Amino acid sequence: MSDGIMSKAATMEIPISSNGDTGSLPEDDGLEQDLQQVMVSGPNLNETSIVSGGYGGTAEGIIPTSTIKGSGLHQPHPSPAVGGEEVVRGIAVEKFDIVKKWGINTYKCTKQLISERFGRGSRTVDLELETQIELLRETKRKYECVLQLARAFTNHFYSLVQTQHALGDAFADLSQKSPELQEEFGYNAETQKLLCKNGETLLGAVNFFVSSINTLVNKTMEDTLMTVKQYETARLEYDAYRTDLEELSMGPRDASTLCRLDAAQSQFQSHKDKYEKLRADVAIKLKFLEENKIKVMHKQLLLFHNAISAYFAGNQQQLEQTLKQFNIKLKTPGAEKPSWLEEQ
């Protein structure tokens, strides 16, 4: 076997046994989802072509209109359409080739995937990278939980602030209409209005926290995971074409096989290059994501802690100072369920 086949820097091929860990999904469900992932990227056909027999037709099935002759049909004068027919035929053949290549690639990847799942094949594993990827997925799930809880806190607290606002108005009204209890109703009205004001300030801080975590989880982390999915697809293709090349290498060395072997070596090298490039891309993105996550979360956790502590300690000055520290500007209260955040 050639050095090109065996060289796998920072990776290793491991046999897949039936006792191996196939993930948290049941065997059948996991396999079905992976097969759907293999099939999801169909050939890119931007032009319409007419193929006899539909999707599975052959190049010979493409019938240019110039070959259709009837007893009452003739072509009295040359027409530019004749040249156009050749162009259409060329486009159709090209599209058929794309479909054919996609079908072969899908077949090889499906075969490799099933082989891995049922313990009859091997897969290339970068243990360090895959550990980091799994850690990212777990971190994303936990951050999504924090995001959900923070949103629930915001909704509940918003309702509380609205209730305090309404209660303050009711106390103020009764203070005007109940001379014998004017003072008591009055200071209760002032207390509720102060709590409402501080609550709006806290909502501004918490909404800023929610917005930042949402960006981190659903944009930054998701972008990295999209590259991870491309990497995982490239890994499957790489192993599929590696397996194909290894099988051909163990066969007879006649002229026909040598020709196929050269083609398989070229395809393997192409998929190997793609796999290694995406592996490097994922490693870089994971590194920058980790640095960005620490930076963002350090700021947001400090904000959340300081704002919550100041509010429940009744420290209005510290609460307002916290918002200034993080450059958070509140909207004017009064709009219907405002976000309490200006555009940053």
Coordinates of C-alpha atoms in Angstrom, one line a residue:
M1 CA 0.0 0.0 0.0
S2 CA 1.3 3.5 -0.9
D3 CA 2.5 6.0 1.7
G4 CA -0.3 8.3 0.6
I5 CA -2.9 5.8 1.9
M6 CA -1.2 5.2 5.2
S7 CA -0.2 8.7 6.2
K8 CA -2.7 10.1 8.6
A9 CA -1.1 12.8 10.7
A10 CA -2.7 13.2 14.2
T11 CA -5.3 10.6 13.3
M12 CA -5.7 6.9 13.6
E13 CA -7.9 4.3 12.0
I14 CA -9.8 2.2 14.5
P15 CA -12.0 -0.8 13.8
I16 CA -15.6 -0.4 14.7
S17 CA -17.0 -3.3 16.8
S18 CA -20.6 -4.0 17.5
N19 CA -19.9 -3.3 21.1
G20 CA -18.6 0.2 20.4
D21 CA -20.3 3.4 21.5
T22 CA -22.6 4.6 18.8
G23 CA -23.8 7.7 20.6
S24 CA -26.8 8.5 22.6
L25 CA -29.3 7.6 19.8
P26 CA -30.6 4.1 19.5
E27 CA -28.8 2.1 16.8
D28 CA -31.6 2.3 14.2
D29 CA -32.5 5.9 14.8
G30 CA -28.9 7.0 14.7
L31 CA -28.2 5.1 11.5
E32 CA -31.4 6.5 9.9
Q33 CA -30.4 10.1 10.8
D34 CA -26.9 9.6 9.5
L35 CA -28.2 8.2 6.2
Q36 CA -30.4 11.2 5.9
Q37 CA -27.4 13.4 6.4
V38 CA -25.5 11.6 3.6
M39 CA -28.5 12.0 1.3
V40 CA -29.3 15.6 2.1
S41 CA -26.9 17.2 -0.3
G42 CA -28.2 16.4 -3.7
P43 CA -26.5 17.4 -7.0
N44 CA -26.5 21.1 -7.8
L45 CA -28.6 21.4 -11.0
N46 CA -29.2 25.0 -11.9
E47 CA -30.3 24.3 -15.4
T48 CA -33.3 22.3 -16.6
S49 CA -32.4 19.3 -18.8
I50 CA -34.6 16.7 -20.4
V51 CA -33.5 13.2 -19.7
S52 CA -35.3 10.1 -21.0
G53 CA -36.4 8.0 -18.1
G54 CA -36.3 10.8 -15.6
Y55 CA -33.8 11.0 -12.7
G56 CA -32.2 7.7 -13.5
G57 CA -32.0 8.1 -17.3
T58 CA -28.8 7.7 -19.4
A59 CA -26.9 10.0 -21.6
E60 CA -28.1 7.9 -24.6
G61 CA -31.6 8.7 -23.6
I62 CA -31.3 12.4 -24.3
I63 CA -33.0 12.9 -27.6
P64 CA -32.2 16.2 -29.5
T65 CA -35.3 17.4 -31.4
S66 CA -33.3 17.4 -34.7
T67 CA -33.5 13.5 -34.7
I68 CA -37.3 13.5 -34.5
K69 CA -38.6 13.0 -38.0
G70 CA -42.2 12.6 -39.1
S71 CA -43.7 11.8 -42.6
G72 CA -45.2 15.3 -42.7
L73 CA -42.3 17.2 -41.1
H74 CA -39.4 18.8 -42.8
Q75 CA -36.9 21.6 -42.1
P76 CA -37.0 23.9 -45.1
H77 CA -34.3 26.4 -43.9
P78 CA -31.3 26.1 -41.5
S79 CA -32.1 27.6 -38.1
P80 CA -30.0 28.9 -35.2
A81 CA -32.0 26.5 -33.1
V82 CA -29.9 23.6 -34.4
G83 CA -26.8 25.0 -32.6
G84 CA -29.0 25.6 -29.6
E85 CA -29.9 21.9 -29.6
E86 CA -26.3 21.0 -29.3
V87 CA -25.8 23.4 -26.4
V88 CA -28.9 21.9 -24.6
R89 CA -27.5 18.4 -25.3
G90 CA -24.2 19.4 -23.8
I91 CA -25.8 20.8 -20.7
A92 CA -28.0 17.8 -20.2
V93 CA -25.0 15.4 -20.5
E94 CA -23.1 17.6 -18.0
K95 CA -26.0 17.5 -15.6
F96 CA -26.2 13.7 -16.0
D97 CA -22.5 13.4 -15.1
I98 CA -23.1 15.5 -12.0
V99 CA -26.0 13.2 -10.9
K100 CA -23.9 10.2 -11.7
K101 CA -20.9 11.4 -9.6
W102 CA -23.3 12.3 -6.7
G103 CA -24.9 8.9 -6.9
I104 CA -21.6 7.1 -6.8
N105 CA -20.4 9.3 -3.9
T106 CA -23.6 8.7 -2.0
Y107 CA -23.4 5.0 -2.5
K108 CA -19.8 4.8 -1.3
C109 CA -20.6 7.0 1.8
T110 CA -23.7 4.9 2.6
K111 CA -21.7 1.7 2.3
Q112 CA -19.0 3.1 4.6
L113 CA -21.5 4.3 7.2
I114 CA -23.3 1.0 7.3
S115 CA -20.0 -0.8 7.5
E116 CA -18.9 1.3 10.4
R117 CA -22.2 0.9 12.3
F118 CA -22.2 -2.9 11.9
G119 CA -18.6 -3.5 12.8
R120 CA -17.3 -4.5 9.4
G121 CA -15.2 -1.4 8.7
S122 CA -12.8 1.1 10.2
R123 CA -13.0 4.9 10.6
T124 CA -10.4 7.6 11.0
V125 CA -10.5 9.1 14.5
D126 CA -8.8 12.3 15.7
L127 CA -9.3 11.6 19.4
E128 CA -8.3 15.1 20.7
L129 CA -10.4 16.9 18.1
E130 CA -13.5 14.7 18.6
T131 CA -13.2 15.1 22.4
Q132 CA -13.2 18.9 21.9
I133 CA -16.2 18.7 19.5
E134 CA -18.2 16.6 22.0
L135 CA -17.3 19.1 24.8
L136 CA -18.6 21.9 22.6
R137 CA -21.9 20.1 22.0
E138 CA -22.3 19.5 25.7
T139 CA -21.4 23.1 26.5
K140 CA -23.9 24.3 24.0
R141 CA -26.7 22.2 25.5
K142 CA -25.9 23.6 29.0
Y143 CA -25.8 27.2 27.7
E144 CA -29.1 26.7 26.0
C145 CA -30.5 25.6 29.4
V146 CA -29.1 28.8 31.0
L147 CA -30.6 30.9 28.2
Q148 CA -34.0 29.3 28.6
L149 CA -34.0 29.9 32.3
A150 CA -32.8 33.5 31.9
R151 CA -35.6 34.1 29.5
A152 CA -38.1 32.6 31.9
F153 CA -36.7 34.8 34.7
T154 CA -37.1 37.9 32.4
N155 CA -40.7 37.1 31.6
H156 CA -41.7 36.4 35.2
F157 CA -39.8 39.5 36.5
Y158 CA -41.4 41.7 33.8
S159 CA -44.9 40.6 35.0
L160 CA -43.8 41.4 38.6
V161 CA -42.7 44.9 37.5
Q162 CA -46.0 45.5 35.7
T163 CA -47.9 44.4 38.8
Q164 CA -45.8 46.7 41.0
H165 CA -46.6 49.6 38.6
A166 CA -50.3 48.9 38.7
L167 CA -50.2 48.5 42.5
G168 CA -48.4 51.8 42.9
D169 CA -51.0 53.6 40.8
A170 CA -53.8 52.0 42.9
F171 CA -52.1 53.2 46.2
A172 CA -51.6 56.7 44.8
D173 CA -55.3 56.9 43.7
L174 CA -56.5 55.8 47.2
S175 CA -54.1 58.2 48.8
Q176 CA -56.0 61.1 47.1
K177 CA -59.4 59.7 48.0
S178 CA -58.8 58.5 51.6
P179 CA -57.8 61.5 53.7
E180 CA -57.6 59.3 56.9
L181 CA -55.1 57.0 55.2
Q182 CA -53.4 59.4 52.9
E183 CA -50.0 59.1 54.4
E184 CA -50.0 55.3 54.6
F185 CA -51.3 54.9 51.0
G186 CA -48.8 57.6 49.9
Y187 CA -45.6 55.9 51.1
N188 CA -46.7 52.6 49.8
A189 CA -47.3 54.2 46.4
E190 CA -43.8 55.7 46.5
T191 CA -42.2 52.3 47.6
Q192 CA -43.9 50.5 44.7
K193 CA -42.8 53.1 42.2
L194 CA -39.2 52.9 43.4
L195 CA -39.3 49.1 43.2
C196 CA -40.8 49.4 39.7
K197 CA -38.0 51.8 38.6
N198 CA -35.3 49.5 40.0
G199 CA -37.0 46.5 38.4
E200 CA -36.9 48.2 35.0
T201 CA -33.2 48.8 35.5
L202 CA -32.6 45.1 36.4
L203 CA -34.6 44.0 33.4
G204 CA -32.3 46.1 31.2
A205 CA -29.3 44.2 32.6
V206 CA -30.9 40.8 32.4
N207 CA -32.0 41.4 28.8
F208 CA -28.5 42.4 27.9
F209 CA -27.3 39.1 29.4
V210 CA -29.9 37.1 27.5
S211 CA -29.1 38.9 24.2
S212 CA -25.4 38.2 24.6
I213 CA -25.8 34.5 25.6
N214 CA -28.2 34.1 22.6
T215 CA -25.6 35.4 20.2
L216 CA -22.9 33.2 21.7
V217 CA -25.1 30.0 21.5
N218 CA -27.1 30.5 18.4
K219 CA -24.6 32.3 16.2
T220 CA -21.0 31.8 17.4
M221 CA -21.3 28.2 18.6
E222 CA -23.7 27.3 15.8
D223 CA -21.3 28.6 13.1
T224 CA -18.5 26.4 14.5
L225 CA -20.9 23.4 14.6
M226 CA -21.8 24.0 11.0
T227 CA -18.1 23.6 10.1
V228 CA -17.9 20.5 12.3
K229 CA -20.8 19.0 10.3
Q230 CA -18.8 19.7 7.1
Y231 CA -15.8 18.1 8.7
E232 CA -17.7 15.0 9.7
T233 CA -19.1 14.6 6.2
A234 CA -15.6 15.0 4.8
R235 CA -14.3 12.3 7.2
L236 CA -16.9 9.9 6.1
E237 CA -16.1 10.5 2.4
Y238 CA -12.4 10.2 3.1
D239 CA -12.8 6.8 4.8
A240 CA -15.2 5.7 2.1
Y241 CA -12.6 6.4 -0.7
R242 CA -9.8 5.1 1.5
T243 CA -11.6 1.8 1.9
D244 CA -12.3 1.7 -1.9
L245 CA -8.7 2.3 -2.7
E246 CA -7.5 -0.4 -0.2
E247 CA -9.9 -3.0 -1.7
L248 CA -8.7 -2.2 -5.2
S249 CA -5.1 -2.4 -4.0
M250 CA -5.6 -6.0 -2.8
G251 CA -7.1 -7.1 -6.1
P252 CA -5.4 -8.4 -9.3
R253 CA -3.0 -6.0 -11.1
D254 CA -4.3 -6.3 -14.7
A255 CA -4.5 -3.3 -17.1
S256 CA -8.1 -2.5 -16.2
T257 CA -7.5 -2.7 -12.5
L258 CA -4.4 -0.4 -12.7
C259 CA -6.5 2.2 -14.5
R260 CA -9.2 2.0 -11.9
L261 CA -6.5 2.1 -9.2
D262 CA -5.0 5.3 -10.6
A263 CA -8.5 6.9 -10.6
A264 CA -9.2 5.7 -7.1
Q265 CA -5.8 7.1 -5.8
S266 CA -6.6 10.5 -7.4
Q267 CA -10.1 10.6 -5.8
F268 CA -8.7 9.4 -2.4
Q269 CA -6.1 12.2 -2.4
S270 CA -8.7 14.8 -3.3
H271 CA -10.9 13.7 -0.4
K272 CA -7.9 13.4 1.9
D273 CA -7.0 17.0 1.2
K274 CA -10.5 18.2 1.8
Y275 CA -10.7 16.2 5.1
E276 CA -7.4 17.6 6.4
K277 CA -8.3 21.2 5.4
L278 CA -11.7 21.0 7.3
R279 CA -10.0 19.3 10.2
A280 CA -7.6 22.2 10.5
D281 CA -10.5 24.7 10.1
V282 CA -12.4 23.0 12.9
A283 CA -9.4 23.1 15.2
I284 CA -8.9 26.8 14.6
K285 CA -12.5 27.6 15.1
L286 CA -12.7 25.7 18.3
K287 CA -9.6 27.5 19.6
F288 CA -11.1 31.0 18.8
L289 CA -14.5 30.0 20.1
E290 CA -13.1 29.0 23.4
E291 CA -11.2 32.3 23.8
N292 CA -14.4 34.3 22.7
K293 CA -16.6 32.2 25.1
I294 CA -14.4 33.0 28.1
K295 CA -14.2 36.7 27.2
V296 CA -18.0 37.0 26.7
M297 CA -19.0 35.0 29.7
H298 CA -16.6 36.7 32.1
K299 CA -18.3 40.0 31.2
Q300 CA -21.9 38.7 31.3
L301 CA -21.6 36.8 34.5
L302 CA -20.1 39.8 36.2
L303 CA -23.0 41.9 34.9
F304 CA -25.6 39.4 36.0
H305 CA -24.1 39.0 39.5
N306 CA -23.7 42.7 40.2
A307 CA -27.1 43.7 38.9
I308 CA -29.0 40.9 40.8
S309 CA -27.0 41.6 44.0
A310 CA -27.6 45.4 43.8
Y311 CA -31.4 45.0 43.1
F312 CA -32.1 42.6 45.9
A313 CA -29.9 44.5 48.3
G314 CA -32.0 47.6 47.5
N315 CA -28.9 49.5 46.4
Q316 CA -30.3 51.7 43.6
Q317 CA -27.0 53.6 43.1
Q318 CA -25.0 50.4 42.6
L319 CA -27.6 49.0 40.2
E320 CA -27.5 52.2 38.0
Q321 CA -23.7 52.1 38.2
T322 CA -23.7 48.5 36.9
L323 CA -25.6 49.5 33.8
K324 CA -23.3 52.5 33.2
Q325 CA -20.3 50.2 33.5
F326 CA -21.6 47.9 30.8
N327 CA -22.9 50.8 28.6
I328 CA -26.5 49.6 28.8
K329 CA -29.2 52.2 28.0
L330 CA -32.8 51.8 29.0
K331 CA -35.8 52.6 26.9
T332 CA -38.4 54.9 28.2
P333 CA -40.9 52.9 30.2
G334 CA -44.5 52.9 28.9
A335 CA -44.3 50.9 25.7
E336 CA -46.0 47.6 25.4
K337 CA -43.7 45.0 26.9
P338 CA -40.5 46.8 26.0
S339 CA -37.2 45.1 25.8
W340 CA -35.7 47.9 28.0
L341 CA -32.7 47.9 25.7
E342 CA -31.7 50.5 23.2
E343 CA -30.0 49.3 20.0
Q344 CA -26.3 48.9 20.9

